Short mmCIF file of C-alpha atoms and ligand atoms in Angstrom, two decimals:
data_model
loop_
_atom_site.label_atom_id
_atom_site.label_comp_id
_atom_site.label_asym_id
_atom_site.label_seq_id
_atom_site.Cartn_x
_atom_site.Cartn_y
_atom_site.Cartn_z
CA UNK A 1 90.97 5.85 -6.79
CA UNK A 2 89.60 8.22 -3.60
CA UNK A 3 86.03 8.73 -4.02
CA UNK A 4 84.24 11.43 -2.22
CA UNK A 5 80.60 11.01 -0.30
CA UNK A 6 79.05 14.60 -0.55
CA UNK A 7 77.13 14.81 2.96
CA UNK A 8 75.05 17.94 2.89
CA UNK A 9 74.67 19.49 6.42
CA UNK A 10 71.72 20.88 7.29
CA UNK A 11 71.37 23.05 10.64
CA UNK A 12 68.11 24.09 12.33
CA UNK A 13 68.81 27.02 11.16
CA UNK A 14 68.81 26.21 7.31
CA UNK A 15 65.79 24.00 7.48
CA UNK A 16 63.91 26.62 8.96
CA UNK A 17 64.17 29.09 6.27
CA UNK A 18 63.96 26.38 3.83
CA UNK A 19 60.21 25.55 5.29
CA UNK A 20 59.56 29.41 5.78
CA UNK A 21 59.89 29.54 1.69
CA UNK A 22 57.34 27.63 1.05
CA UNK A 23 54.58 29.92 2.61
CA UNK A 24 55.71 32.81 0.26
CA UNK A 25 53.55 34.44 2.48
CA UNK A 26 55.43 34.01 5.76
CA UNK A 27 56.47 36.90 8.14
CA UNK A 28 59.52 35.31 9.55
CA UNK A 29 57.75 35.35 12.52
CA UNK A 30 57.18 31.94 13.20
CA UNK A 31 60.67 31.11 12.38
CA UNK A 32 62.28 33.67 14.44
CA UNK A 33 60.26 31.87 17.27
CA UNK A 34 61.46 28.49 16.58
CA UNK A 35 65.36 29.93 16.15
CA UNK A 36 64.80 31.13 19.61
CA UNK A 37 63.28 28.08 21.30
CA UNK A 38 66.41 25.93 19.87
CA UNK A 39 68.77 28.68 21.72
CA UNK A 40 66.63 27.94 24.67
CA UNK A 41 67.09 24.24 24.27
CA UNK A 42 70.76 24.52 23.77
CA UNK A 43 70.83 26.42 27.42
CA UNK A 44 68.92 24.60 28.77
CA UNK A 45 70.72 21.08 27.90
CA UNK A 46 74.12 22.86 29.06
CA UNK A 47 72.28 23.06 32.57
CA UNK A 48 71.05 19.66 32.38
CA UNK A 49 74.93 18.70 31.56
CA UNK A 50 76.03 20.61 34.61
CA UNK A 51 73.39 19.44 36.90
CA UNK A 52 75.31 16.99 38.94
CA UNK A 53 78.55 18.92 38.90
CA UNK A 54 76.98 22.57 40.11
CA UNK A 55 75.84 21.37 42.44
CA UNK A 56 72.09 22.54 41.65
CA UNK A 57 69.98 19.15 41.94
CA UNK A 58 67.70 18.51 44.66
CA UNK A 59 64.10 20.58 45.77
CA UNK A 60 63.33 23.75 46.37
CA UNK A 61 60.83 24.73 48.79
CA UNK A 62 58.45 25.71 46.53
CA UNK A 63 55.64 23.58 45.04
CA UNK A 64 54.60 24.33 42.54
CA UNK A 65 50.61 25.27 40.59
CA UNK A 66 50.22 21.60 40.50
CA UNK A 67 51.24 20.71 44.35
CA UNK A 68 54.32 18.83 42.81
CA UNK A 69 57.82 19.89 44.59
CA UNK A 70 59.61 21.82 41.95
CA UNK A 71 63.21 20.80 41.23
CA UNK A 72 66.02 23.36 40.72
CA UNK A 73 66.13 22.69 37.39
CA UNK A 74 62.41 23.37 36.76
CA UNK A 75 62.75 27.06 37.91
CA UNK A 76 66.12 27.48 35.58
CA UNK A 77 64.48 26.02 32.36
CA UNK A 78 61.45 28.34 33.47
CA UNK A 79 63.75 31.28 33.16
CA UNK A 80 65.64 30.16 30.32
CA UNK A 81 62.42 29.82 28.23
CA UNK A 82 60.77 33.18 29.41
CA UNK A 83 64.51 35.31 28.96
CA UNK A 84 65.07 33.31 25.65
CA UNK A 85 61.42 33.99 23.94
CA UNK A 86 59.96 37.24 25.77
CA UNK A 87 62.20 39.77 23.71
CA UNK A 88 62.12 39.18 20.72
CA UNK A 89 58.59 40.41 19.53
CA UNK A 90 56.75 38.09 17.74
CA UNK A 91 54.50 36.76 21.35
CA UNK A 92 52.22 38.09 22.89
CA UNK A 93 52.25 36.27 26.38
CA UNK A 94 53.09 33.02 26.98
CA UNK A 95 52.17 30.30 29.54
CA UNK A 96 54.19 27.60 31.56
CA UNK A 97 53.54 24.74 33.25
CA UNK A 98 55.49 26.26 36.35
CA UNK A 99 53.20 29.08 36.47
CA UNK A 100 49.68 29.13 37.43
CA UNK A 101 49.04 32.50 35.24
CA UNK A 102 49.74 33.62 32.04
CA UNK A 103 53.33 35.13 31.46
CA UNK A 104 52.75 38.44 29.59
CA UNK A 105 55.55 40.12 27.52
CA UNK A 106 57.17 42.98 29.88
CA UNK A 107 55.95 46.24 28.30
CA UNK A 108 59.11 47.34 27.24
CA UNK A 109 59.06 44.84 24.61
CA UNK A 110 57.32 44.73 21.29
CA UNK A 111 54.64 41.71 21.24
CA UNK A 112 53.90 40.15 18.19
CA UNK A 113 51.39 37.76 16.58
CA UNK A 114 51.47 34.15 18.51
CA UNK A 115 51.72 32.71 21.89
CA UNK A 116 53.55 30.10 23.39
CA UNK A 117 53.12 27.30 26.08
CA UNK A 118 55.83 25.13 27.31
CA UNK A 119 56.30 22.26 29.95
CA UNK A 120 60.26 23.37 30.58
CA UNK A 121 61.24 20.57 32.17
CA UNK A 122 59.40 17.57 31.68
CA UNK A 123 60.09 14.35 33.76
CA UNK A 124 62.36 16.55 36.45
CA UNK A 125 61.75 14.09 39.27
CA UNK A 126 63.89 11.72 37.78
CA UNK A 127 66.88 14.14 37.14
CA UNK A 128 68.41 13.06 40.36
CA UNK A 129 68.91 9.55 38.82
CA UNK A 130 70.30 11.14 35.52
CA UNK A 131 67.10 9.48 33.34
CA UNK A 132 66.63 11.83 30.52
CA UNK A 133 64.51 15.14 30.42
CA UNK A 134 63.02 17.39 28.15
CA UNK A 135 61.38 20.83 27.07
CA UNK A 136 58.03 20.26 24.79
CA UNK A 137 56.47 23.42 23.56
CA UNK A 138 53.63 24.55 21.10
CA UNK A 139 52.60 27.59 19.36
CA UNK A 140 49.22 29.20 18.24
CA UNK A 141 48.56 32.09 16.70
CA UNK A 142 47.03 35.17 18.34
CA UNK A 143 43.21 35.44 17.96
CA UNK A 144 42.32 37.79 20.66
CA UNK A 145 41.47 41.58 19.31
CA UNK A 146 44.39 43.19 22.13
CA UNK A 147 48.13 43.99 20.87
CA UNK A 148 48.86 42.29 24.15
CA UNK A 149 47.77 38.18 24.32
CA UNK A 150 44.66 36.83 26.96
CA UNK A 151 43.45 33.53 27.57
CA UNK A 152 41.83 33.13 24.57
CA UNK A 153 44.83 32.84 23.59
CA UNK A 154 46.39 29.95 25.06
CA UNK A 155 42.82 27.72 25.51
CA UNK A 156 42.92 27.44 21.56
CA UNK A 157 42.07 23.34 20.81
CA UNK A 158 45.31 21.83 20.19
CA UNK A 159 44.40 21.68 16.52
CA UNK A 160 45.10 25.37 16.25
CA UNK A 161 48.48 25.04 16.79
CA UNK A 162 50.64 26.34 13.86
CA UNK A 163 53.99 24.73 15.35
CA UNK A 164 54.64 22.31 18.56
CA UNK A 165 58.09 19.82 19.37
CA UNK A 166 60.17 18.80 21.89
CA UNK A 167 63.78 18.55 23.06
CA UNK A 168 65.45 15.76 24.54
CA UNK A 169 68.20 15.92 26.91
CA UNK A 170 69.37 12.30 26.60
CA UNK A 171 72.09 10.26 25.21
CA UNK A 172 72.43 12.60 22.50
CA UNK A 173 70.25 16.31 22.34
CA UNK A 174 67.52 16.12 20.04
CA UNK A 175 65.03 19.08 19.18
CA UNK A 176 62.03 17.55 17.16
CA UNK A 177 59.44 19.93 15.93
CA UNK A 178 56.32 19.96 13.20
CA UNK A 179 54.72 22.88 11.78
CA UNK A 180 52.53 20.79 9.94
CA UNK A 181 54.49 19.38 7.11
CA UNK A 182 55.86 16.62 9.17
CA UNK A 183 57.84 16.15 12.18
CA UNK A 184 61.81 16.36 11.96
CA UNK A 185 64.36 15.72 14.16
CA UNK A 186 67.58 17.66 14.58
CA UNK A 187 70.61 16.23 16.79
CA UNK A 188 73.07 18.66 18.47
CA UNK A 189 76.24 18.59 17.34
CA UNK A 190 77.96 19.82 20.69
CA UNK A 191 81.50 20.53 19.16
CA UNK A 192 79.91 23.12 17.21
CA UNK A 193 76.73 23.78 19.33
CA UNK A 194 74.45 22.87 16.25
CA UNK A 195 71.24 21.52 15.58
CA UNK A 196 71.82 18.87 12.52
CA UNK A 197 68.86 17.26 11.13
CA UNK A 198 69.47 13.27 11.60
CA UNK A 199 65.86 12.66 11.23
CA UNK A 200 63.79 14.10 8.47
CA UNK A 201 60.23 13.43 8.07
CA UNK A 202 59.69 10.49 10.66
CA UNK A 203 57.28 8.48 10.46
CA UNK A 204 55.78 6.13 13.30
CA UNK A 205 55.10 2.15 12.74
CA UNK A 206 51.14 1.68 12.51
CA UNK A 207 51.69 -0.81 15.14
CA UNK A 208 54.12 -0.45 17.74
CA UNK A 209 56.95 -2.74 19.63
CA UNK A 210 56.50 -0.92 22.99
CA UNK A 211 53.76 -0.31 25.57
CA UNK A 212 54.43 2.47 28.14
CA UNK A 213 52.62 2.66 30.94
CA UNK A 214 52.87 2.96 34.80
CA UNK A 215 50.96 -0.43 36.08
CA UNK A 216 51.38 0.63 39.62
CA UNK A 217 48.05 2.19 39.00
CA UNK A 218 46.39 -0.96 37.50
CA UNK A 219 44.47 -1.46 41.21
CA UNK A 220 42.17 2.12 40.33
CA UNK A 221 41.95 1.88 36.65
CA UNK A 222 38.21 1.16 35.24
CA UNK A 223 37.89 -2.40 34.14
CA UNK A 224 37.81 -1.23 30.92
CA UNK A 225 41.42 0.02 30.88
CA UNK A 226 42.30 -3.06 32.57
CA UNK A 227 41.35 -4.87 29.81
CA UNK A 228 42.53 -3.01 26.92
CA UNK A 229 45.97 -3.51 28.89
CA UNK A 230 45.39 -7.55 28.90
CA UNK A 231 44.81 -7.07 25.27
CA UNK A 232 48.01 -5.06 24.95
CA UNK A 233 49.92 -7.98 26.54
CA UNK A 234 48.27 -10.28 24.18
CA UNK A 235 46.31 -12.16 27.40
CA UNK A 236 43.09 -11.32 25.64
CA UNK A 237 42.38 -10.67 21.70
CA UNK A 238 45.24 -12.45 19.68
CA UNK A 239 47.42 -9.32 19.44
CA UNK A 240 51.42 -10.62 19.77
CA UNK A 241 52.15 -9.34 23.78
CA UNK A 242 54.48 -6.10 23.55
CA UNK A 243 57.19 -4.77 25.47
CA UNK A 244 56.77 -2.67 28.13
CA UNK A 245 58.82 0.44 28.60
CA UNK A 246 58.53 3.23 30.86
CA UNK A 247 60.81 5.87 31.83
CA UNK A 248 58.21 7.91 33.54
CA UNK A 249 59.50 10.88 31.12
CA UNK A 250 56.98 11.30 29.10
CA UNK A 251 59.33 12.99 26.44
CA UNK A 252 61.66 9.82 26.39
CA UNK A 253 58.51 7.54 26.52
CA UNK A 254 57.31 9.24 23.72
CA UNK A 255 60.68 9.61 21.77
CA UNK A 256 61.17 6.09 21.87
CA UNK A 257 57.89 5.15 20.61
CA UNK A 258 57.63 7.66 17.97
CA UNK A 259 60.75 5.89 16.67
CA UNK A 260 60.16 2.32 17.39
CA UNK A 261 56.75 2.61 17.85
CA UNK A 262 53.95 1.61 20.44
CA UNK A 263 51.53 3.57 22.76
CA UNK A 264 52.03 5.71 25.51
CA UNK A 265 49.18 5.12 27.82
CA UNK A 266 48.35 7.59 30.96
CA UNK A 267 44.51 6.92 31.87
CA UNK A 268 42.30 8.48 34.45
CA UNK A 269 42.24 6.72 37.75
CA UNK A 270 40.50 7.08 41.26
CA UNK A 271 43.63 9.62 42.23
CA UNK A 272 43.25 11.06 39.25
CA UNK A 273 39.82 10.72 37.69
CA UNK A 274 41.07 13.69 34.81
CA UNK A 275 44.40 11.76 34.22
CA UNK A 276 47.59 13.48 34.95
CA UNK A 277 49.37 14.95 32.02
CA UNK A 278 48.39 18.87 31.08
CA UNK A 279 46.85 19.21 27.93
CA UNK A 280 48.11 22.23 26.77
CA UNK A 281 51.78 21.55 27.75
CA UNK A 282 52.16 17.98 27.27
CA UNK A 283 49.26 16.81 25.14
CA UNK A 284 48.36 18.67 22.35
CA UNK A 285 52.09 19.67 21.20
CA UNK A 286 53.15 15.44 21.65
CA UNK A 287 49.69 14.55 19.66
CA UNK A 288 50.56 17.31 16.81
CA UNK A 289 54.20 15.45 16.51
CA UNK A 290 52.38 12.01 16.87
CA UNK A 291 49.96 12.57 14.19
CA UNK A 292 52.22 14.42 11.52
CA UNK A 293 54.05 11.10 12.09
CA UNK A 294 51.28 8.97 10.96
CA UNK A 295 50.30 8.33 14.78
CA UNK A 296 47.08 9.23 16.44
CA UNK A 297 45.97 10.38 20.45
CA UNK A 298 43.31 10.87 22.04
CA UNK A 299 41.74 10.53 25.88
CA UNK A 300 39.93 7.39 25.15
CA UNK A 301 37.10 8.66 23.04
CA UNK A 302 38.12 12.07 21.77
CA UNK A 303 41.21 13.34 19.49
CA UNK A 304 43.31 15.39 21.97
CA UNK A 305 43.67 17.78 19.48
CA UNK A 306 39.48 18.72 19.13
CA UNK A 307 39.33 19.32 22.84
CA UNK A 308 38.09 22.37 23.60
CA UNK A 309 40.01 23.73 26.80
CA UNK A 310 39.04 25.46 29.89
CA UNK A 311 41.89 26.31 31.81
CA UNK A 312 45.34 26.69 31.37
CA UNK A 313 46.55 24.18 33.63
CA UNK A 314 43.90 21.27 32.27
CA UNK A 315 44.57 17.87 32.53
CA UNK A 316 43.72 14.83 30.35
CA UNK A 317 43.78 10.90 29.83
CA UNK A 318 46.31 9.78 27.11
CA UNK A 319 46.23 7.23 24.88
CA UNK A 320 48.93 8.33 21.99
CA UNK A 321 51.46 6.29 19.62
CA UNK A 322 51.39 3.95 16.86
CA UNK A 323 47.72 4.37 14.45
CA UNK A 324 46.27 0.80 14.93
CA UNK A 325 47.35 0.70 19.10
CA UNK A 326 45.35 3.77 19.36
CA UNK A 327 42.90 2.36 17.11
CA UNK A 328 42.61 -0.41 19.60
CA UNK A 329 42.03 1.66 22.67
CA UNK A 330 39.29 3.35 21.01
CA UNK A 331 37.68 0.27 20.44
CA UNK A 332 38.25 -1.42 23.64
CA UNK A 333 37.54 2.18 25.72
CA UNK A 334 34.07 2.31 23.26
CA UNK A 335 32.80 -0.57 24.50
CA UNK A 336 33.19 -2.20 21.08
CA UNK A 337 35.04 -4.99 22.24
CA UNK A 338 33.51 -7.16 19.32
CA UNK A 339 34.68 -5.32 16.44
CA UNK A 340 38.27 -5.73 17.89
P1 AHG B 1 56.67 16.86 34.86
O1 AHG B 1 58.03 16.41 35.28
O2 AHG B 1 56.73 17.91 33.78
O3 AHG B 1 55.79 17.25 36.02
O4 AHG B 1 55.95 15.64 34.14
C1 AHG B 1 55.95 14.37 34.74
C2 AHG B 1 55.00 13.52 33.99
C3 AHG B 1 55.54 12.90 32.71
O5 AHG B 1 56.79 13.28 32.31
C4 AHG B 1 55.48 11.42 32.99
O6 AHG B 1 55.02 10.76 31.86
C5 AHG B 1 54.53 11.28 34.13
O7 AHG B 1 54.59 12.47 34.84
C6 AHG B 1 54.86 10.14 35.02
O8 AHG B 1 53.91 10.02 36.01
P2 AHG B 1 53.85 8.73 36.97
O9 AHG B 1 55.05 8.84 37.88
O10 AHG B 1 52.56 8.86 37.72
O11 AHG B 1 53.90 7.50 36.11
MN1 MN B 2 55.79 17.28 32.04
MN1 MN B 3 57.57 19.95 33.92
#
């Protein structure tokens, strides 16, 4: 006897709408963002793809807000993003981490009722040693009084943010995105240039396998990062050691935590006394994902998601991953060492 297995596909594209109908209230708005942003991705990981054979690795001249050399590949996600999402009407500006000002929506466009922030290429210094990549991006809705979006805008605290996710140009192309009923990921099928969901509602270990962290820093941490790290690598406390794992993407550091779980560490140092990864880029859109997982993050002492910021281009200490690693940084970082 043949017996059939029903599979039931679902694209991006289906899920989407499927969410959308449970907010009877919904504009398509939001969704019409999102459809966009997984266009974008699908561009952009056809460049990534390309990259070696094109021809278009290697620096430009330009550095960038930041004072970090941009890669070729930087300024062509930039573009994809902004050409992909400036259109369409439902923004009204936008900011990257490429550009030190906001991006407004060209005034023959309609603009619409959110705004948009996006790191476009995160981890581009390693795409010369073909280490994977990503886009992360996060959405908030318009508050200022204007048709067309200001600051206000885009300094919302990250727990604004109505939508956030990231895509993954790895192994495999994965798009995973929350818009606060859980995180989902969606693998592209590329024989049919699809977004398939292969990972509904994920959901983080409370304590994690893997520790990511760049130690080459451990000389100007403060001693009390130094010794939530021993405790990490069970030298102190009676914690089993874990594995450390860094790509120095944060979207594949994350990725692979969020799925095996652990803690992505990136604390302030004497180089970088406000830590190195941008809030509204990198942060708050990861920490949205991390906590609809079941995860936490914070910068030592404060949910990322509660800070209030200042500028667009705002950095922050990270501590995000697995509940009870977090749980243990807070404690350590607190000066609570005897409660641990
Ligand atoms: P970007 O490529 O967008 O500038 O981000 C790089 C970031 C992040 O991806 C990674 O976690 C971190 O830089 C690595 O920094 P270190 O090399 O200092 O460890
Ligand atoms: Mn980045
Ligand atoms: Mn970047």
């Amino acid at each position: 006897m043949v017996t059939h297995t029903s599979t039931s596909v679902v694209t991006i594209e289906r899920f989407i709408i499927e969410q959308e109908r449970l907010h009877p209230d919904a504009t398509g708005e939001l969704s019409g963002i999102l459809y966009d942003l997984a266009l974008a991705a699908k561009m952009i990981a056809s460049k990534v793809r390309m990259a070696g054979i094109a021809d278009i690795l290697g620096e430009t001249d330009h550095e960038n807000v930041q004072g970090e050399v941009q890669q070729k590949l930087d300024v062509i996600s930039n573009e994809i993003m902004i050409k992909a999402l400036d259109h369409g009407g439902r923004l009204c500006c936008m900011a990257s981490e490429e550009e030190p000002d906001m991006i407004p929506i060209p005034e023959k466009f309609k603009t619409g009722n959110y705004a948009l922030l996006f790191d476009p290429l995160d981890g581009s210094s390693n795409i010369d040693v073909n280490v994977p990549v990503g886009t992360i991006f996060s959405i908030v809705r318009k508050v200022s009084p204007g048709r067309r979006g200001t600051l206000e805008d885009l300094t919302q605290p990250g727990r604004r943010q109505v939508a956030a996710g990231y895509v993954i140009y790895g192994s495999s192309t994965m798009l995973v995105y929350t818009t606060g009923q859980g995180a989902h990921g969606f693998t592209l099928d590329p024989s049919i240039g699809e977004f398939l969901l292969s990972h509904p509602n994920i959901r983080m270990p409370e304590r994690g396998k893997f520790l990511s962290v760049n130690d080459s820093y451990e000389a100007i941490w403060a001693d009390d990062v130094k010794t939530l790290m021993r405790h990490y690598r069970g030298l102190e406390g009676d914690r089993t050691p874990m594995n450390v794992r860094y790509v120095g993407s944060l979207v594949a550091d994350f990725h692979r935590n969020l799925l095996g779980g652990g803690i992505f560490v990136y604390p302030a140092n004497a180089k970088t006394p406000r830590g190195k990864l941008r809030l509204l880029y990198e942060a708050n859109p990861l920490a949205f994902i991390c906590e609809q997982a079941g995860g936490r993050a914070i910068d030592g002492h404060q949910r990322i998601m509660d800070i209030l910021p200042t500028e667009l281009h705002q950095r922050t200490p990270l501590y995000m991953g697995s509940k009870l690693d977090v749980d243990l940084a807070e404690k350590v970082l607190g000066g609570h060492l005897a409660a641990v």
